Coordinates of C-alpha atoms and ligand atoms in Angstrom, one line a residue:
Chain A
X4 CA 1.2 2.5 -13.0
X5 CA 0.3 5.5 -11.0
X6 CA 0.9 7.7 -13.9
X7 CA -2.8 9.2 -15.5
X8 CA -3.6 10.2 -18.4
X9 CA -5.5 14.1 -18.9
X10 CA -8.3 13.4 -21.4
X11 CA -11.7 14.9 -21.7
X12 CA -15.0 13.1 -21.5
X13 CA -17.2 13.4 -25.0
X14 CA -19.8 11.0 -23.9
X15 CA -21.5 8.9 -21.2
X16 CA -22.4 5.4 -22.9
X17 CA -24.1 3.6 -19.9
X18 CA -25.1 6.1 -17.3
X19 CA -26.5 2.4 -15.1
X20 CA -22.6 1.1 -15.0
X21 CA -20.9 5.1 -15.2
X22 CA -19.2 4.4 -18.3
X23 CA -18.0 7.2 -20.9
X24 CA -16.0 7.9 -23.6
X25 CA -12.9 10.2 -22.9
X26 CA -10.6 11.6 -25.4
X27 CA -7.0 10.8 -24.6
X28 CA -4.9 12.5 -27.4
X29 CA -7.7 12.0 -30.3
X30 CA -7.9 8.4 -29.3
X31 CA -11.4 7.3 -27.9
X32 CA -11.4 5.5 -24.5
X33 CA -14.2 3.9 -22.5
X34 CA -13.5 4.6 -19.1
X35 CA -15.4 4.6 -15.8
X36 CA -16.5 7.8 -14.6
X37 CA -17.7 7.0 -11.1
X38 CA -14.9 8.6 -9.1
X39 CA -15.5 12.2 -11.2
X40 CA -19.2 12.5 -10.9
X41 CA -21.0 15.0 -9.0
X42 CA -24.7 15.0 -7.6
X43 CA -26.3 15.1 -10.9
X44 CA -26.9 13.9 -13.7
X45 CA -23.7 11.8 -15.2
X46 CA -24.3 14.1 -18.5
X47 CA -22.6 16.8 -16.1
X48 CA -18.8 15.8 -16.4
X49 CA -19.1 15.9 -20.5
X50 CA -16.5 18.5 -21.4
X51 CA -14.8 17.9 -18.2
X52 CA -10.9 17.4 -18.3
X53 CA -9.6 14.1 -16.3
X54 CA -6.9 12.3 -15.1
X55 CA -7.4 8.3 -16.3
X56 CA -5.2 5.5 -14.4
X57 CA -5.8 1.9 -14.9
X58 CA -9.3 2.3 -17.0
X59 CA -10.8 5.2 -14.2
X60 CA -11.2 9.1 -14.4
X61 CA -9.7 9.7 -10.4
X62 CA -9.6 13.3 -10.8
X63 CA -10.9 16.3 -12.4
X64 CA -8.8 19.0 -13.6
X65 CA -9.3 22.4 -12.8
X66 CA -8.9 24.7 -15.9
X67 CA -8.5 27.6 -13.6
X68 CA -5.9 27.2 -10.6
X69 CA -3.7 25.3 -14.4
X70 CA -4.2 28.8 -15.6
X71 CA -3.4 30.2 -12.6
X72 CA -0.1 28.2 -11.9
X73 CA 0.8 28.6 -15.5
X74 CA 0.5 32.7 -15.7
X75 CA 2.7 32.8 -11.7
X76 CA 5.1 30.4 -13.6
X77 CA 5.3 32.6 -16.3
X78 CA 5.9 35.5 -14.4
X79 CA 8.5 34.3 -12.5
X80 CA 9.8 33.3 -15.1
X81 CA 10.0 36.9 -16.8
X82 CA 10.9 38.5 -12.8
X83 CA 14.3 36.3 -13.6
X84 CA 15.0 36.8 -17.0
X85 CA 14.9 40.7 -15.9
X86 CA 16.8 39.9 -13.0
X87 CA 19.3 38.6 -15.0
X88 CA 19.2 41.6 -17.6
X89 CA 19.8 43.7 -14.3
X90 CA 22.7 41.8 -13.1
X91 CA 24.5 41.7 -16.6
X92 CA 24.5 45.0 -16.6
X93 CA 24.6 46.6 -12.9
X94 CA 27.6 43.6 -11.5
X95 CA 26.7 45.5 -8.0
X96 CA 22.9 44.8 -8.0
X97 CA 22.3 41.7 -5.6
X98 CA 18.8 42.1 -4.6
X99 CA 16.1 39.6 -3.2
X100 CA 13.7 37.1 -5.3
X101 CA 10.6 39.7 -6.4
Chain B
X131 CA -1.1 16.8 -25.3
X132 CA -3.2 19.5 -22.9
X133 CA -2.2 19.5 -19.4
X134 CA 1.1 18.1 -20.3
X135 CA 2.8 19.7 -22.8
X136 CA 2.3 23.3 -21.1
X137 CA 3.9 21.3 -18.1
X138 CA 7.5 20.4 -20.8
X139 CA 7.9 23.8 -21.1
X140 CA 11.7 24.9 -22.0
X141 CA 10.9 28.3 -20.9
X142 CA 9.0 28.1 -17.7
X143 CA 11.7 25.1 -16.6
X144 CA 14.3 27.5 -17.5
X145 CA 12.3 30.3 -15.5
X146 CA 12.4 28.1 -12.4
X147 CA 15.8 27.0 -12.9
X148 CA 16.7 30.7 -12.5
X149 CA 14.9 31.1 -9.6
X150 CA 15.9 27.9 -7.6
X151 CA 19.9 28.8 -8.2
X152 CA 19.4 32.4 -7.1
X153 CA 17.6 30.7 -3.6
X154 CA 19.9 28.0 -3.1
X155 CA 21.9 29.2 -0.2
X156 CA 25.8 28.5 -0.8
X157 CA 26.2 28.0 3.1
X158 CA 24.1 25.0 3.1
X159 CA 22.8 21.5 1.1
X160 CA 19.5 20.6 0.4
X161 CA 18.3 16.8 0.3
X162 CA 14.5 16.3 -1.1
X163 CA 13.4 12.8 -1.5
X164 CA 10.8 12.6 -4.3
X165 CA 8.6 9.3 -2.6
X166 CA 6.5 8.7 -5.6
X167 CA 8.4 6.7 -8.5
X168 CA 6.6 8.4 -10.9
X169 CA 8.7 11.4 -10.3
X170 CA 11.8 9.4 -10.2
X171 CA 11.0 8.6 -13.3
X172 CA 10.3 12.2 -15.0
X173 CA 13.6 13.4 -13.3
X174 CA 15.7 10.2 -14.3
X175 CA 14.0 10.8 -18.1
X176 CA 13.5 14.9 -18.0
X177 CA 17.7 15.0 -16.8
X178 CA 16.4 17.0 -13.8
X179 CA 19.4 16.2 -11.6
X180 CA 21.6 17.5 -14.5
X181 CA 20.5 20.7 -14.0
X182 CA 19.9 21.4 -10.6
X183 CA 22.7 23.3 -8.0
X184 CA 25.3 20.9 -7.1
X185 CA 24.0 21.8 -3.3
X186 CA 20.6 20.0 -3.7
X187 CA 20.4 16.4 -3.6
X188 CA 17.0 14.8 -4.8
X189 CA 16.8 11.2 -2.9
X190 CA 14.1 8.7 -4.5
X191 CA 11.8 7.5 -2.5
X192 CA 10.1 4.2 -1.8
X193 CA 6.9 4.9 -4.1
X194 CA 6.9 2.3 -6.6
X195 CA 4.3 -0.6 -5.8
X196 CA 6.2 -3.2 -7.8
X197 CA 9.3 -2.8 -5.8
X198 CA 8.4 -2.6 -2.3
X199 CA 6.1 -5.8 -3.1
X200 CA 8.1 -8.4 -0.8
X201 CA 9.0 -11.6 -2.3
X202 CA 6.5 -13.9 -0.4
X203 CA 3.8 -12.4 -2.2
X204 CA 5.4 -12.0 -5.4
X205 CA 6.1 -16.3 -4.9
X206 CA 2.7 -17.1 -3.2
X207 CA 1.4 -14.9 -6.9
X208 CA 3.7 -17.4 -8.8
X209 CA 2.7 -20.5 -7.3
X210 CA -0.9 -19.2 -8.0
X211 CA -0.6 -18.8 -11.8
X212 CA 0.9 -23.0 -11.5
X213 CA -2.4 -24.1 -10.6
X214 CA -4.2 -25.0 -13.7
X215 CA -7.6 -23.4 -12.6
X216 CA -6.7 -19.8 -12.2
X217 CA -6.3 -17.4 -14.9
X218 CA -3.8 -14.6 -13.1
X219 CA -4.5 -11.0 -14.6
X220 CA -2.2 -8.8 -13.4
X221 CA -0.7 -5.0 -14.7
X222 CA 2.7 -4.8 -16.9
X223 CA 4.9 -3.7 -14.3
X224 CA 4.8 -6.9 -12.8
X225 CA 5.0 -9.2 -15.2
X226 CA 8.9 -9.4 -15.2
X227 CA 9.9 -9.5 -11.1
X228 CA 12.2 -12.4 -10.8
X229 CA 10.8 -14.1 -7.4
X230 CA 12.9 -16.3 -5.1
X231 CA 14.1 -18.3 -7.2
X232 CA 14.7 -15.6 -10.6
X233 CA 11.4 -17.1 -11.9
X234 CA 8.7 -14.6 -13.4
X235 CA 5.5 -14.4 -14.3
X236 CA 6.4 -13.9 -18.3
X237 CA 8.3 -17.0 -17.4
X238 CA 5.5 -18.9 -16.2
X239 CA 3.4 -17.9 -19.0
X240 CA 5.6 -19.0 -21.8
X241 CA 5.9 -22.5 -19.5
X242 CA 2.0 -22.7 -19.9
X243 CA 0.4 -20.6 -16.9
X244 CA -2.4 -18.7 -17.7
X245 CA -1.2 -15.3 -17.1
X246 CA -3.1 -12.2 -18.7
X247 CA -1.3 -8.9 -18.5
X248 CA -3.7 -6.2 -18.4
X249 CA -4.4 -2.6 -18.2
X250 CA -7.6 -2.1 -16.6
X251 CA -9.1 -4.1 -13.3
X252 CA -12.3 -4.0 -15.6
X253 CA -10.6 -6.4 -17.8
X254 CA -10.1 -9.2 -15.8
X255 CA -13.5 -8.3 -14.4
X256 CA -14.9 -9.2 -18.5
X257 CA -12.4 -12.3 -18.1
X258 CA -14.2 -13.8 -15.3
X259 CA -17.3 -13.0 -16.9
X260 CA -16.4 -14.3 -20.0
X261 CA -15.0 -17.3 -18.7
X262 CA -17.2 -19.3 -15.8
X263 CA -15.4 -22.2 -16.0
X264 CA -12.1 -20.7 -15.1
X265 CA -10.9 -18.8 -11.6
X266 CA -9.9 -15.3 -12.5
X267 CA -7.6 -14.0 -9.8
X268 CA -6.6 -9.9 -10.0
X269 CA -3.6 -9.7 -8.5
X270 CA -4.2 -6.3 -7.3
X271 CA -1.0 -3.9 -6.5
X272 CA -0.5 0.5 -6.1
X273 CA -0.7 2.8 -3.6
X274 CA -4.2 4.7 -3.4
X275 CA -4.2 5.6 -7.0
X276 CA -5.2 2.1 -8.0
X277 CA -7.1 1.2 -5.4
X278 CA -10.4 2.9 -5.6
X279 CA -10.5 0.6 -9.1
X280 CA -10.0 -2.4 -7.4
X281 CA -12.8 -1.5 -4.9
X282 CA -14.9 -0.6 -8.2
X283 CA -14.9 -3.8 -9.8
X284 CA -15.2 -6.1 -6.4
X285 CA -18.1 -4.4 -5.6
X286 CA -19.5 -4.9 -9.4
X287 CA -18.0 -8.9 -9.3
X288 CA -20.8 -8.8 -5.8
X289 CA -23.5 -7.3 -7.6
X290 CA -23.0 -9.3 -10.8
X291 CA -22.9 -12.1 -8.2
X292 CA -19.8 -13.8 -10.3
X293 CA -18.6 -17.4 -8.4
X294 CA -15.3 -17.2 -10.5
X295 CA -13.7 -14.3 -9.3
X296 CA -11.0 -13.0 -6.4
X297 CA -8.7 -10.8 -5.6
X298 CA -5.2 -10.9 -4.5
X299 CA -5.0 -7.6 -2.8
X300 CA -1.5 -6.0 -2.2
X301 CA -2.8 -2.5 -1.5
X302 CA -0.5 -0.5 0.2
X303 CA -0.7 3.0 2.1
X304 CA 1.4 6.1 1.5
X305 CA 1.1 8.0 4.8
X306 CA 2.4 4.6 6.7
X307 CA 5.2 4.5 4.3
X308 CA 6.4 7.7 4.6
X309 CA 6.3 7.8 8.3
X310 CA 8.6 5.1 8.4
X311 CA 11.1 7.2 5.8
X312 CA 10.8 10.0 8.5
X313 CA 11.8 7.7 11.5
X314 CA 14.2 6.1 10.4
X315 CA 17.2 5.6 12.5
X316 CA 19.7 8.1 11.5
X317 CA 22.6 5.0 12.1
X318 CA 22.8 1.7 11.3
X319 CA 22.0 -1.5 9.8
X320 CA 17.8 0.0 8.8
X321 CA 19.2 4.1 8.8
X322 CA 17.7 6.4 6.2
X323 CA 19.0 9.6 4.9
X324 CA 18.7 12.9 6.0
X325 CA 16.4 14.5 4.2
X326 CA 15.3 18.5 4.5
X327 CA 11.9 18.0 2.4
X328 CA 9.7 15.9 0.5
X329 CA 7.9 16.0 -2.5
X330 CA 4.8 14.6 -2.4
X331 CA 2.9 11.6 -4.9
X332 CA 0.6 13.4 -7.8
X333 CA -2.1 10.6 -7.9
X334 CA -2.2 9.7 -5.2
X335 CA -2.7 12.7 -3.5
X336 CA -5.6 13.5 -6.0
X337 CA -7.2 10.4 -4.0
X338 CA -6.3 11.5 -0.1
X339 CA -5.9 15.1 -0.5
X340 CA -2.8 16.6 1.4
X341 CA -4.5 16.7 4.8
X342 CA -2.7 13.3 5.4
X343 CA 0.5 15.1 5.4
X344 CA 0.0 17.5 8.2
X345 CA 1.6 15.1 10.8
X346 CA 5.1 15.2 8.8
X347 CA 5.9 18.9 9.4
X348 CA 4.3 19.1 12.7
X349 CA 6.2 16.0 14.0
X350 CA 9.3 15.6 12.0
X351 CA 10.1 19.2 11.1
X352 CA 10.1 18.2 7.2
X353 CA 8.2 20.2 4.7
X354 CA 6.0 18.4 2.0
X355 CA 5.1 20.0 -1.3
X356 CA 3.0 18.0 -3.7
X357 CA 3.7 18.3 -7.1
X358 CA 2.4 17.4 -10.2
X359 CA 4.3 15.0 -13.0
X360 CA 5.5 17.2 -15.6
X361 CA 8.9 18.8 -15.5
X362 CA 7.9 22.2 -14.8
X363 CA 5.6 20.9 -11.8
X364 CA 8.9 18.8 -10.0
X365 CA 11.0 22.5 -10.8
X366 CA 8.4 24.6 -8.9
X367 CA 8.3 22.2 -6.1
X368 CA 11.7 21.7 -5.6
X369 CA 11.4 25.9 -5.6
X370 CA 8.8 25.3 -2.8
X371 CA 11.1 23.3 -0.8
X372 CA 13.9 25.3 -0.9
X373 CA 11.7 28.5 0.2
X374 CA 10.3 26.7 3.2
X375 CA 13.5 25.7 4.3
X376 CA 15.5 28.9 3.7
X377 CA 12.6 30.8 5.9
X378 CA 12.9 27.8 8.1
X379 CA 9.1 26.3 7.8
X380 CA 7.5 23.2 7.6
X381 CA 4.3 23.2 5.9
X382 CA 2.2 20.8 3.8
X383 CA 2.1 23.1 0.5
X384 CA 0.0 22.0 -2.7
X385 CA 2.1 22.6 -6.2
X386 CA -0.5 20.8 -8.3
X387 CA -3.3 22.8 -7.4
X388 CA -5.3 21.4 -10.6
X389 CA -5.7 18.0 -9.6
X390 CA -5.9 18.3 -5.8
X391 CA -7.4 19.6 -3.0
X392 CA -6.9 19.4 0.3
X393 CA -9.8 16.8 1.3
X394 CA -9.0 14.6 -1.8
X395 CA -11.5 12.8 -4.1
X396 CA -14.4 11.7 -1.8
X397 CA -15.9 9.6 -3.5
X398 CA -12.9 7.6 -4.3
X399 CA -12.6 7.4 -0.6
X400 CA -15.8 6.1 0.4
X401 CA -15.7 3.5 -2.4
X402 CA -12.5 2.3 -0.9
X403 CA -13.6 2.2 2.9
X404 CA -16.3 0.3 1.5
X405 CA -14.4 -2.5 0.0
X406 CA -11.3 -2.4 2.4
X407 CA -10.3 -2.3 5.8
X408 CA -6.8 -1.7 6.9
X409 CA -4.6 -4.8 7.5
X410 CA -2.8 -5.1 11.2
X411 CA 0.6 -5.2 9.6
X412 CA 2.0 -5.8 6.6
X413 CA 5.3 -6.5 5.1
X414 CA 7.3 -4.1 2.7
X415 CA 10.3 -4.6 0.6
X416 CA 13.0 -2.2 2.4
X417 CA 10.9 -0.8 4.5
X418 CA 10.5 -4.1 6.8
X419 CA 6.9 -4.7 8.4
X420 CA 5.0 -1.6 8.9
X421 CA 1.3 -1.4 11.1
X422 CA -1.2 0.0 9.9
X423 CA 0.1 -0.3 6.3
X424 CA -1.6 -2.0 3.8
X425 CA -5.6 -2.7 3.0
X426 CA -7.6 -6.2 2.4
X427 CA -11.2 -6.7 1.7
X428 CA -13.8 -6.2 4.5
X429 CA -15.6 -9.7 5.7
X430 CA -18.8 -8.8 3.4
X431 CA -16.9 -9.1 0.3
X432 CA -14.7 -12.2 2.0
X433 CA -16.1 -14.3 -1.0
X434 CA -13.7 -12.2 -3.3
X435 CA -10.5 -12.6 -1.5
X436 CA -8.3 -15.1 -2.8
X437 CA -6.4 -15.3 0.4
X438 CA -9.3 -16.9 1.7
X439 CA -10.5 -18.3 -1.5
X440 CA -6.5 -20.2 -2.2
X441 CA -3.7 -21.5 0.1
X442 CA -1.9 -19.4 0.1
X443 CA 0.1 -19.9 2.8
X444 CA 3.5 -17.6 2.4
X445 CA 6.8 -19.5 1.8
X446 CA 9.0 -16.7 3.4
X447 CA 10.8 -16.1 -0.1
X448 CA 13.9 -14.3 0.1
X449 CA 15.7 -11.0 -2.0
X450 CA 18.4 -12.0 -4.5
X451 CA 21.0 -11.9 -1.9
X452 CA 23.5 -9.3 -4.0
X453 CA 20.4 -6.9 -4.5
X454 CA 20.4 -3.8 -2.4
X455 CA 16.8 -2.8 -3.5
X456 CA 16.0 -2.7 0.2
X457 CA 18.8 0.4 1.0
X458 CA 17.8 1.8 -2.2
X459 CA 13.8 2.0 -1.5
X460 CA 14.8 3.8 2.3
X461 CA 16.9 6.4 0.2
X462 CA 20.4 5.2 1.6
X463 CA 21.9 4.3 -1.4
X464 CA 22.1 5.2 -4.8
X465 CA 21.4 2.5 -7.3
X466 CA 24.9 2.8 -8.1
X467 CA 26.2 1.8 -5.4
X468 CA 24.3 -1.6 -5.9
X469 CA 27.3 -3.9 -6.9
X470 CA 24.9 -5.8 -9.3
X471 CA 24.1 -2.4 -10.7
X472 CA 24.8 -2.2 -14.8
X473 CA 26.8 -5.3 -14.8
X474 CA 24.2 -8.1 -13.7
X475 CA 21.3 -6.0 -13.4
X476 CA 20.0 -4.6 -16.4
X477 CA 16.7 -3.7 -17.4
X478 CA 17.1 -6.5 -19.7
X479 CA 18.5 -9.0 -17.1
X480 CA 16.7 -7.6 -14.1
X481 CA 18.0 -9.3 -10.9
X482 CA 15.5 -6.8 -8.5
X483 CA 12.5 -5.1 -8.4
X484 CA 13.8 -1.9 -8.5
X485 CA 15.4 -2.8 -12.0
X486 CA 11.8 -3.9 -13.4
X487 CA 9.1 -1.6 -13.0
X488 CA 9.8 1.8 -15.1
X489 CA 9.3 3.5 -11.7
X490 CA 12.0 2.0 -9.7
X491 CA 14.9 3.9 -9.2
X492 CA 17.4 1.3 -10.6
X493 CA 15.8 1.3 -14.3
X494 CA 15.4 5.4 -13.8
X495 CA 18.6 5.2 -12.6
X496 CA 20.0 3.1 -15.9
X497 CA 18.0 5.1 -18.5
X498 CA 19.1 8.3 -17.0
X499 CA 22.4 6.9 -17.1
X500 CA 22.5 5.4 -20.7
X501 CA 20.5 9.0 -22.1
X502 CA 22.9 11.3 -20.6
X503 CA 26.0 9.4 -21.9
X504 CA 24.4 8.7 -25.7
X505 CA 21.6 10.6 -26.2
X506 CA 20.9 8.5 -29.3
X507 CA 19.4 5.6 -27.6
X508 CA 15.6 5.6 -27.9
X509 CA 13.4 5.8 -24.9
X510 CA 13.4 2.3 -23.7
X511 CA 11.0 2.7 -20.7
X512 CA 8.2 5.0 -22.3
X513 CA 5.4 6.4 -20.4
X514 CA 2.2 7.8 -21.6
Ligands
SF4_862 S1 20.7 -2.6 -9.5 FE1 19.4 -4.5 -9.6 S2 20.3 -5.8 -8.0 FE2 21.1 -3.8 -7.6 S3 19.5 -2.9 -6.1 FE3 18.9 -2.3 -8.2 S4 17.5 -3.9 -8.8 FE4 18.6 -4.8 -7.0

């Protein structure tokens, strides 16, 4: 139940009662937007990735710190496969986590 | 799907899995109670456990709404959907909780109750709406996830100005809860487990922020990482964990960056102290009767609470008296070691809670169980 749901808002449908459409997986949801809107205009969050829960977008996603997490994931990710070159073919190299 | 599947990645889980055996120190254990059962879920489902050093415990946590509902509530909700005026709209999860006496609310709805599963509070707002002549009662559940919802559509039943409509709030709060995992008495009858780390709630925490976390480290010595839901999100903060601990810190630390900050959703927040005030106490299943712990609507919107609005006096109901949910939500025993566990309790035959709702640690528990030893059996708790 406390799972969400990351879809993306396509439209607002009733600015009065913050309803929009979001796109979970290509299917079209009306969802309330109140808890993601900023100081504007409710047009704002179109485009805008979410999180939906129980018929609500709680959160907005941030498309840069999930690049960021991705690409240090990735690289450490990388750092230990190298590592693990190292070690297969140095059996005395023990050194520390880059 | 974006934002997920980048999260199931075999690569970057097998990255981290790398790097969390080479930290792992040999010279010590690690125990890490997930408190969200969302996460209990992904690992049960994911085969997380499976994978990790033999040196590093994860411990579930009490985070499941269904399961540390106590069985007054669940029975005063039961006798509710009996009277022949209220239409009781409720989510999934909780549909299927035997109460005292191993009724449900599936049962009461095939004996004639009217009972509406549904997934959205708006829902049963359009029921009460739709349908003046009835009482539509929400029989609202969740940690702070769901909440701001419920505040959403009380404060639209008040402006809509709708006669036929309440809510039976069971909001609980995840600070409280985890306080009481972190004092628990080392010994005893109510004892908890040792535990080196947690890993903090998703969702939730896209609601509070992780400021509400500082007191754990400063106080109780125990690092918290928040972590997102996907696979690669529990890896990386189980990598966290083990960092802080191996340099000997405890520090609130954010793994799921994207979602939240450290001052949470505002707005979410305000709409919630709006609607709710804290109760003075409030009972949990496993966890006993914890201040401080729970929320119910404030006196202005007193018209919409169905503890006023119904007697609803409690009848005291009581656990199934061979379930150990209660050891199992503290952390201090494995589902396993429930002696119901498998043979009486299945996610077919649930006897507790903990068996019921996808996020308790009994059905994670059993589906891990019955993936790992024929991977042929489809998925029968399936999440979105
Ligand atoms: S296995 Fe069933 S009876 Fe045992 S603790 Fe879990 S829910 Fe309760």
């Amino acid at each position: 139940m406390c799972l969400g749901i990351p879809g993306q808002v396509v439209e607002i449908t009733d600015a009065a009662s913050m309803m929009g459409m979001v796109d979970v997986s290509g299917v079209r949801r009306a969802v309330n937007l109140a808890c993601v809107a900023g100081d504007g205009p409710l047009e704002e969050v179109i485009g805008h990735w979410v999180l939906v829960h129980v018929g609500f977008a709680m959160s907005r996603i941030d498309p840069e710190e999930a690049a960021a997490t991705l690409k240090a994931l990735e690289d450490l990710g990388e750092a230990m496969a190298e590592i693990e070159a190292i070690r297969g073919a140095d059996r005395m190299m023990e050194g520390e986590t880059p | 799907m974006k934002y997920v599947d980048e999260y199931r990645d075999g690569a970057l889980a097998k990255g981290l899995l790398r790097a969390i055996a080479r930290a792992v120190r040999a010279d010590r254990s690690y125990a890490f109670m997930e408190f969200c059962g969302g996460h209990t879920h992904a690992i049960a489902r994911h085969g997380i456990i499976d994978v990790l050093p033999q040196n590093l415990r994860m411990i579930h946590g009490p985070g499941c709404p269904v399961c540390v509902l106590p069985m007054g509530r669940l029975d005063a909700a039961m006798a509710l959907a009996r009277d022949p005026a209220v239409t009781l709209c409720t989510y999934a999860d909780l549909m299927r909780v035997p109460g005292s006496h191993g009724e449900t609310l599936i049962r009461a709805k095939a004996d004639g109750a009217d009972v509406r599963m549904i997934y959205s509070p708006l829902d049963a707002l359009g029921l009460a709406e739709a349908n003046p002549e009835r009482q539509v009662v929400f029989l609202a559940i969740g940690f702070e996830t769901t909440t701001p919802p419920t505040a959403a559509v009380v404060k639209a039943a008040e402006a809509k100005d709708l006669r036929n409509f309440s809510v039976f709030c069971n909001h609980v709060l995840t600070p409280m809860a985890m306080r009481a995992i972190l004092e628990a008495p080392a010994h005893g009858e109510e004892a908890g487990p040792r535990l080196d780390g947690l890993v903090g709630p998703s969702h939730v925490s896209t609601i509070i922020g992780t400021d509400p976390y500082r007191p754990f480290p400063e106080r109780y010595g125990v690092p918290v990482v928040v972590a997102g839901f996907e696979p690669v999100d529990i890896l990386h903060a189980i990598l966290m964990l083990v960092r802080q601990v191996n340099d000997d810190r405890a520090e609130v630390e954010n793994q799921y960056v994207r979602a939240v900050t450290a001052e949470g959703n505002r707005i979410a927040q305000a709409l919630m102290a709006e609607v709710f005030e804290h109760r003075e106490s409030f009972e949990w299943r496993g966890l006993g009767t914890l201040p401080d712990s729970a929320l119910r609507l404030r006196p202005r919107f007193a018209r919409f609470d169905a503890e006023r609005r119904f007697d609803m006096s409690s009848s005291g109901g009581r656990d199934h008296p061979g379930c150990a949910c209660g050891a199992v939500l503290r952390g201090r025993l494995e589902p396993w070691e429930c002696k119901l566990f498998g043979r009486v309790c299945t996610p077919d035959t649930p006897i507790g809670a903990c068996m019921v709702s996808s996020e308790g640690a009994c059905a994670a528990a059993w589906l891990h169980g019955s993936r790992s030893h024929s991977p042929d059996v489809p998925e029968e708790v399936s999440h979105v």
